[in-house]
Structure formats: C-alpha cells, structure tokens
Coordinates of C-alpha atoms in Angstrom, one line a residue:
M1 CA 42.2 -19.9 -36.9
A2 CA 42.7 -19.3 -40.6
Y3 CA 45.2 -20.8 -43.1
V4 CA 48.4 -18.7 -43.6
L5 CA 50.4 -19.2 -46.4
V6 CA 54.2 -18.9 -45.6
T7 CA 56.5 -18.6 -48.7
G8 CA 59.8 -20.1 -48.4
G9 CA 58.3 -22.3 -45.7
T10 CA 60.9 -24.7 -45.8
G11 CA 63.9 -22.3 -45.4
F12 CA 65.5 -21.2 -42.0
I13 CA 63.5 -18.3 -40.9
G14 CA 60.4 -19.8 -42.6
S15 CA 60.5 -23.3 -40.9
H16 CA 60.8 -21.7 -37.5
T17 CA 57.9 -19.4 -38.2
A18 CA 55.7 -22.3 -39.2
V19 CA 56.2 -23.9 -35.7
A20 CA 55.4 -20.5 -34.1
L21 CA 52.3 -20.0 -36.1
A22 CA 51.1 -23.6 -35.1
E23 CA 51.8 -23.1 -31.4
A24 CA 49.9 -19.5 -31.4
G25 CA 46.9 -21.6 -33.3
F26 CA 47.3 -20.5 -37.0
K27 CA 47.4 -23.1 -39.7
P28 CA 50.5 -22.7 -41.5
V29 CA 50.5 -23.7 -45.5
L30 CA 54.0 -24.1 -46.8
L31 CA 55.2 -23.2 -50.3
D32 CA 58.8 -23.7 -51.5
N33 CA 60.8 -24.7 -54.7
L34 CA 63.6 -26.2 -52.6
S35 CA 66.2 -24.2 -53.9
N36 CA 68.0 -23.4 -50.6
S37 CA 66.2 -26.0 -48.4
E38 CA 65.1 -29.9 -48.1
K39 CA 61.7 -31.3 -48.0
S40 CA 62.6 -33.2 -45.0
V41 CA 62.4 -29.9 -43.1
V42 CA 58.5 -30.4 -43.3
E43 CA 58.6 -33.5 -41.2
S44 CA 60.9 -31.5 -38.8
I45 CA 58.4 -28.9 -38.3
E46 CA 55.6 -31.3 -38.0
K47 CA 57.4 -33.0 -35.1
V48 CA 58.0 -29.9 -33.2
A49 CA 54.5 -28.5 -33.9
G50 CA 52.8 -31.6 -33.3
I51 CA 50.4 -31.2 -36.4
Q52 CA 50.7 -32.2 -39.9
V53 CA 51.5 -29.0 -42.1
P54 CA 50.5 -28.9 -45.7
F55 CA 53.5 -28.4 -48.3
F56 CA 53.6 -27.3 -51.8
E57 CA 56.6 -27.8 -53.9
G58 CA 56.5 -24.8 -56.1
D59 CA 58.2 -21.4 -57.4
C60 CA 56.6 -18.0 -56.2
R61 CA 56.9 -16.7 -59.8
D62 CA 54.3 -19.0 -60.8
G63 CA 51.3 -17.3 -60.4
V64 CA 49.0 -20.4 -60.9
I65 CA 50.3 -22.0 -57.9
Y66 CA 48.5 -19.8 -55.4
E67 CA 45.1 -20.4 -57.0
K68 CA 45.9 -24.1 -56.5
I69 CA 47.0 -23.8 -52.9
Y70 CA 43.7 -21.5 -52.1
A71 CA 41.4 -24.0 -53.7
E72 CA 42.7 -26.6 -51.1
Y73 CA 43.6 -24.1 -48.2
P74 CA 41.6 -20.9 -48.7
F75 CA 44.2 -18.8 -46.8
D76 CA 43.5 -15.2 -45.3
A77 CA 47.1 -14.0 -44.9
V78 CA 50.4 -14.5 -46.7
I79 CA 54.1 -14.3 -44.8
H80 CA 56.4 -13.9 -47.7
F81 CA 60.0 -15.0 -47.0
A82 CA 60.9 -16.7 -50.3
A83 CA 64.0 -14.6 -51.6
Y84 CA 67.9 -15.2 -52.0
K85 CA 69.2 -13.4 -49.2
A86 CA 73.4 -13.3 -49.4
V87 CA 74.9 -9.7 -49.9
G88 CA 78.0 -11.5 -51.2
E89 CA 76.4 -13.5 -53.7
S90 CA 74.1 -10.7 -54.9
V91 CA 77.0 -8.6 -56.0
Q92 CA 78.3 -11.3 -58.1
L93 CA 75.0 -12.6 -59.2
P94 CA 72.9 -9.5 -59.3
F95 CA 70.1 -10.5 -61.8
K96 CA 69.4 -13.6 -60.1
Y97 CA 68.4 -11.5 -57.4
Y98 CA 66.3 -8.8 -59.2
D99 CA 64.5 -11.9 -60.9
N100 CA 63.7 -14.3 -58.2
N101 CA 63.2 -11.4 -55.1
I102 CA 61.4 -8.8 -57.1
N103 CA 59.5 -10.8 -59.6
S104 CA 58.2 -13.3 -57.1
T105 CA 56.8 -10.4 -55.0
V106 CA 55.2 -8.9 -58.4
I107 CA 53.2 -12.1 -59.2
L108 CA 52.3 -12.5 -55.2
L109 CA 51.0 -9.3 -54.9
D110 CA 49.0 -9.8 -58.1
A111 CA 47.8 -13.1 -57.0
M112 CA 46.7 -11.7 -53.5
M113 CA 44.8 -9.0 -55.2
K114 CA 42.9 -11.4 -57.5
L115 CA 42.1 -13.8 -54.7
G116 CA 41.0 -11.1 -52.4
I117 CA 43.9 -11.8 -49.6
D118 CA 44.2 -8.6 -47.9
K119 CA 47.2 -9.3 -45.2
L120 CA 50.6 -9.7 -46.1
V121 CA 53.7 -9.7 -43.6
F122 CA 56.7 -9.2 -45.7
S123 CA 60.2 -10.6 -44.9
S124 CA 62.5 -7.1 -45.2
S125 CA 65.8 -6.5 -43.9
C126 CA 68.0 -3.6 -42.3
T127 CA 69.8 -3.6 -45.6
V128 CA 67.1 -0.9 -46.7
Y129 CA 68.9 1.5 -44.7
G130 CA 72.0 1.2 -46.9
K131 CA 75.1 2.8 -45.0
P132 CA 73.6 4.6 -42.0
E133 CA 74.9 8.1 -41.0
K134 CA 74.5 6.5 -37.5
P135 CA 74.8 2.7 -36.9
F136 CA 71.8 2.9 -34.4
V137 CA 68.9 3.0 -36.8
T138 CA 65.1 3.9 -36.0
E139 CA 62.2 3.3 -38.6
Q140 CA 62.5 6.7 -39.3
S141 CA 66.1 6.6 -40.1
P142 CA 66.8 7.6 -43.8
L143 CA 66.7 4.6 -46.5
N144 CA 69.9 5.4 -48.0
K145 CA 71.3 4.1 -51.4
P146 CA 71.5 0.2 -50.9
E147 CA 75.2 -1.2 -50.7
S148 CA 74.1 -4.4 -52.6
P149 CA 71.6 -5.9 -55.0
Y150 CA 70.0 -7.9 -52.3
G151 CA 69.5 -4.8 -50.3
Y152 CA 68.2 -3.1 -53.5
T153 CA 65.4 -5.7 -54.0
K154 CA 64.3 -5.5 -50.4
L155 CA 64.0 -1.9 -51.0
V156 CA 62.1 -1.8 -54.2
C157 CA 60.0 -4.7 -53.0
E158 CA 58.8 -2.3 -49.8
Q159 CA 58.2 0.6 -51.7
M160 CA 56.2 -1.7 -54.4
I161 CA 54.0 -3.3 -51.6
E162 CA 53.4 0.7 -50.3
Q163 CA 52.3 1.8 -53.7
V164 CA 50.3 -1.3 -54.6
I165 CA 48.2 -0.5 -50.9
D166 CA 48.1 3.2 -51.9
L167 CA 46.3 2.5 -55.3
K168 CA 44.1 -0.4 -54.1
Q169 CA 43.5 0.6 -50.5
N170 CA 42.0 -2.9 -49.9
M171 CA 45.3 -4.4 -48.2
R172 CA 47.3 -4.1 -45.1
A173 CA 50.9 -5.0 -44.7
V174 CA 53.5 -5.0 -42.1
L175 CA 57.4 -5.1 -43.2
L176 CA 59.8 -6.4 -40.9
R177 CA 63.2 -5.4 -41.4
Y178 CA 64.9 -7.9 -39.4
F179 CA 68.6 -7.9 -38.8
N180 CA 71.0 -11.1 -38.5
P181 CA 69.0 -14.1 -37.4
I182 CA 70.9 -16.8 -36.1
G183 CA 70.6 -19.9 -33.8
A184 CA 68.5 -23.1 -34.0
H185 CA 65.0 -24.0 -32.3
E186 CA 65.7 -25.6 -29.0
S187 CA 64.5 -29.2 -29.6
L188 CA 67.4 -29.1 -32.4
L189 CA 64.9 -30.3 -35.0
L190 CA 65.4 -27.2 -36.9
G191 CA 68.0 -25.3 -37.8
E192 CA 70.1 -23.3 -40.4
N193 CA 71.2 -25.9 -43.2
P194 CA 72.0 -24.3 -46.4
I195 CA 72.7 -26.1 -49.3
G196 CA 76.2 -25.6 -50.6
V197 CA 78.4 -23.2 -49.2
P198 CA 77.1 -21.1 -46.3
N199 CA 76.8 -17.4 -47.0
N200 CA 75.9 -16.4 -43.2
L201 CA 78.5 -16.1 -40.4
V202 CA 77.3 -18.6 -37.7
P203 CA 76.5 -21.6 -40.1
F204 CA 80.3 -21.2 -41.4
I205 CA 81.6 -21.1 -38.1
T206 CA 79.8 -24.2 -37.0
Q207 CA 80.5 -26.2 -40.2
T208 CA 84.1 -25.2 -39.8
A209 CA 84.3 -26.2 -36.2
I210 CA 82.5 -29.6 -37.0
G211 CA 85.1 -30.2 -40.2
K212 CA 83.1 -29.6 -43.1
R213 CA 85.0 -26.3 -44.0
D214 CA 88.6 -25.7 -43.7
K215 CA 88.6 -22.4 -42.5
L216 CA 86.5 -19.3 -41.8
S217 CA 87.4 -16.2 -43.7
V218 CA 86.8 -12.8 -41.8
F219 CA 86.0 -10.4 -44.5
G220 CA 87.9 -7.1 -43.6
N221 CA 89.7 -6.0 -40.4
D222 CA 90.0 -1.8 -41.2
Y223 CA 86.2 -1.2 -40.7
N224 CA 85.5 1.7 -38.7
T225 CA 84.4 -0.4 -35.4
P226 CA 86.3 -1.3 -32.1
D227 CA 88.1 -4.1 -33.4
G228 CA 88.0 -3.5 -37.3
T229 CA 85.2 -6.0 -38.0
C230 CA 81.8 -5.6 -39.1
V231 CA 79.2 -5.0 -36.3
R232 CA 75.8 -6.5 -36.7
D233 CA 72.8 -7.1 -34.7
Y234 CA 72.4 -10.8 -34.1
I235 CA 69.0 -12.1 -32.9
H236 CA 67.7 -15.6 -32.2
V237 CA 65.7 -17.2 -35.1
C238 CA 63.0 -18.2 -32.8
D239 CA 62.6 -14.3 -31.6
V240 CA 62.3 -13.2 -35.4
A241 CA 59.7 -16.4 -35.8
E242 CA 57.3 -14.7 -32.8
A243 CA 57.7 -11.4 -34.3
H244 CA 56.0 -12.7 -37.5
V245 CA 53.2 -14.1 -35.2
S246 CA 52.9 -10.7 -33.6
A247 CA 52.7 -9.2 -36.6
L248 CA 50.0 -11.1 -38.0
A249 CA 48.0 -10.7 -34.8
Y250 CA 48.6 -6.9 -35.3
L251 CA 47.3 -7.1 -38.8
N252 CA 44.2 -8.8 -37.7
Q253 CA 43.3 -6.2 -35.1
K254 CA 43.6 -3.5 -37.8
N255 CA 40.4 -2.4 -39.9
D256 CA 42.2 0.1 -41.8
S257 CA 44.5 -0.2 -44.9
G258 CA 48.2 0.7 -44.6
V259 CA 51.9 -0.4 -44.4
H260 CA 53.4 -0.5 -40.9
K261 CA 57.2 -1.1 -40.7
F262 CA 59.1 -2.5 -37.7
N263 CA 62.6 -3.3 -36.9
I264 CA 63.4 -6.8 -35.6
G265 CA 66.6 -7.0 -33.5
T266 CA 68.1 -7.0 -30.0
G267 CA 69.2 -3.1 -29.9
R268 CA 72.8 -4.3 -29.5
G269 CA 75.7 -4.9 -31.9
Y270 CA 78.4 -7.4 -31.8
S271 CA 81.4 -7.5 -34.2
V272 CA 82.5 -10.7 -36.0
L273 CA 85.3 -11.1 -33.9
E274 CA 83.0 -11.1 -30.9
I275 CA 80.9 -13.8 -32.2
V276 CA 84.0 -15.8 -33.2
K277 CA 85.2 -15.7 -29.5
T278 CA 81.8 -16.3 -28.1
F279 CA 81.7 -19.4 -30.2
E280 CA 85.1 -20.6 -28.9
E281 CA 84.1 -19.9 -25.3
I282 CA 81.0 -22.1 -25.9
S283 CA 82.5 -24.9 -27.8
G284 CA 85.8 -25.1 -25.9
D285 CA 87.7 -25.3 -29.1
A286 CA 90.0 -22.8 -31.3
L287 CA 88.3 -21.9 -34.3
N288 CA 90.5 -22.1 -37.6
W289 CA 90.0 -18.4 -39.1
E290 CA 91.8 -15.8 -41.0
F291 CA 91.4 -12.6 -42.2
A292 CA 90.5 -11.9 -45.8
P293 CA 89.8 -9.0 -47.7
R294 CA 86.5 -7.0 -47.6
R295 CA 83.4 -7.9 -49.5
F296 CA 81.8 -5.3 -51.7
G297 CA 78.5 -4.7 -50.2
D298 CA 79.4 -5.0 -46.5
I299 CA 79.0 -1.9 -44.3
D300 CA 80.8 -0.9 -40.9
A301 CA 78.0 -1.3 -38.2
I302 CA 74.4 -1.5 -38.0
Y303 CA 71.8 -2.6 -35.1
A304 CA 68.3 -1.8 -34.4
S305 CA 66.1 0.3 -32.3
T306 CA 63.1 -1.8 -31.5
E307 CA 61.2 0.4 -29.3
L308 CA 58.4 0.6 -32.1
A309 CA 57.8 -3.4 -32.2
N310 CA 58.0 -3.5 -28.6
T311 CA 55.1 -1.3 -28.1
E312 CA 53.0 -1.5 -31.2
L313 CA 53.7 -5.4 -31.8
N314 CA 54.0 -6.2 -28.2
W315 CA 57.0 -8.1 -29.3
Q316 CA 60.6 -7.9 -27.8
S317 CA 63.5 -10.2 -28.0
K318 CA 63.8 -12.8 -25.0
R319 CA 66.9 -15.0 -25.9
T320 CA 70.6 -13.8 -26.1
M321 CA 73.3 -14.2 -28.6
K322 CA 75.0 -16.6 -26.4
D323 CA 71.7 -18.7 -26.3
A324 CA 71.3 -18.5 -30.3
I325 CA 75.1 -19.5 -30.9
E326 CA 74.9 -22.3 -28.3
H327 CA 71.8 -23.5 -30.0
A328 CA 73.4 -23.4 -33.6
W329 CA 76.5 -25.3 -32.2
N330 CA 74.2 -27.9 -30.4
W331 CA 72.3 -28.4 -33.6
E332 CA 75.4 -29.0 -35.8
L333 CA 76.7 -31.5 -33.4
K334 CA 73.4 -33.3 -33.4
H335 CA 73.3 -33.3 -37.4
K336 CA 77.0 -34.0 -37.9
S337 CA 76.3 -36.9 -40.0

C-alpha cells in the first residue's frame, strides 16, 4: 500500500484516522504544527496501530515541507485535516481562521499539483449548509450563507478545490462534510485533548466532571428545538475515521477526475441537554452546569442524511452516541492526572 499524507495528523480526528488507515493497510505519514495537540500522540498512534508512523512537525502554509516529506515518503494521496475548527472562536478571531484554514489549503493544492498528487480527501463540515431551511440535510441541500467565519472557510475551501479540479482536470477529491465527532478510541490511548479551554461540548463536559473546569455553560435555551437547546448530529470519532478510509478506497477506484461530496453523521440529532443527561446517566454523577447567553454563529438544529455515503462509500456509522460518550468519559478518567 502507498503512503498517505495526513495533515493535522496528531489532532483529534487525524490521529484516529491514522490508526484506521494503518489497520486498512495504508501507510500514514503525519504532518502537524502541534498548535492544538502534542507530539506524544504519535507514540499513542503507534501503540494502537502496531507500526511506526513517520511524523513531521511543520505548518501546512509552508510549501517547502511537502517536497521534504515527499522526498522521504512519496505519498500518492492527502487527507487534509489541518484547520482551526471552533465556531465560537472563529467569530472572535476571524482573521486567524481565514489565514490558517484557507491559506493552508491554497498552499497544499499548489504543492499537490507540483508533485503530481491526484487524490485528496478534504475535512469539511456541515457548517457549509449555513442555517438550513430544514434540519435534516442532504448533499443537495442549499449551501446557505455561513453563520460563522469557520463555516465560511470550509465553504471557500470546498469551492476552491472544485474550481482547481475543473481547471486542471487531473485530480479527484472527496469532500467529507461531517457533523459533530465525539468519543475516543476503544483502547483509551487516543481521545480528544485540546490545548487550553475546550471549544467542543463533550470534552468540556468530561473536563468539568473530572474537576478541570468549574462549570459547563450551555449556550442558549430559547432555540426552536424541543428543549430550547441546540440540536446536533453527534458521531463517534472512530466512525468518522473509518469514513476517510472508505473515501480513500473510493478515490482509488475512480479513474475520472471530479469532486464527490458526502455527509458523515448518524442521521439523528441530539440536543445539548440530551447529551448532558446521557453523560450523567453514564457517569452516575450530576454535572455542574448552567445556561448562558447564545453564542453568535450557532444555529437551531442540523443533522445528516447519510444515504449517499452509505451507498457510494459503502460506509455507515456503527457506534452509538452513548458509546461515544462512555468512551470519552473513560478516556478522561484514564488520563485525569
């Protein structure tokens, strides 16, 4: 099997995908600037995968690094995760997101063209749908105006990839629009461990329960949902990782250039309060939480139609939301020191 470059490879989804790639017989090569992860993750990946995994510390906006990696490990495909991904933070720091998320993709695409790499799996997001007319979205749902700079960067990158492939016609790409990855690897060697204050719900819940955070803030209780809190499609990170392996296999079978888009979710939405209550049931403890004002950029509800991914990629989510929360909590307990 060929080498696959994984940008953002020591991040939450990148690290789990590296393991899934290795288990499927691919040879992952990791690139990360460690802005939101630690180098020790490489060792954890190797323990789970049972192989040595090459790692390069560097920034995706440095075009030279791709040539350096290719000289040692001639990869024939790229899975591009490297991006800042917090909706709330992007509202406060939009230029940080424009610079990192968009520029890194520009430079990556340029490097791929120069090196003759013709397969790309792009880490996109359901935020490209903006505020949907209906919460249940398919790949044909309108791409409305993004509600946050983060969503805007993902939409721009999708459009840029499409245009480059239309013009050059010697590349093929899969855009995976995933929803809300949560959980941890069943081995408990890999999990979500953001540097600083978490921007995602589940790690904030587990860190609050373990005592790292004083209190969980639930942003908004007046959304147009059954209990007033936001509804999202929460999917186990290992299911998301396996979707990338399926996407790569799909590209390997394609002889034509083009862009293919797939939703990666479970097809069901859960409210923030449902997630909190499920965690309390699993942990057996009451969580210290309170309502807080809405965050700009959040929408009422969104969850995925996954029929296209089920049929075209031969992929479907296997694990439940409860599985994901239990794995995330057990991972937090194991690493509480």
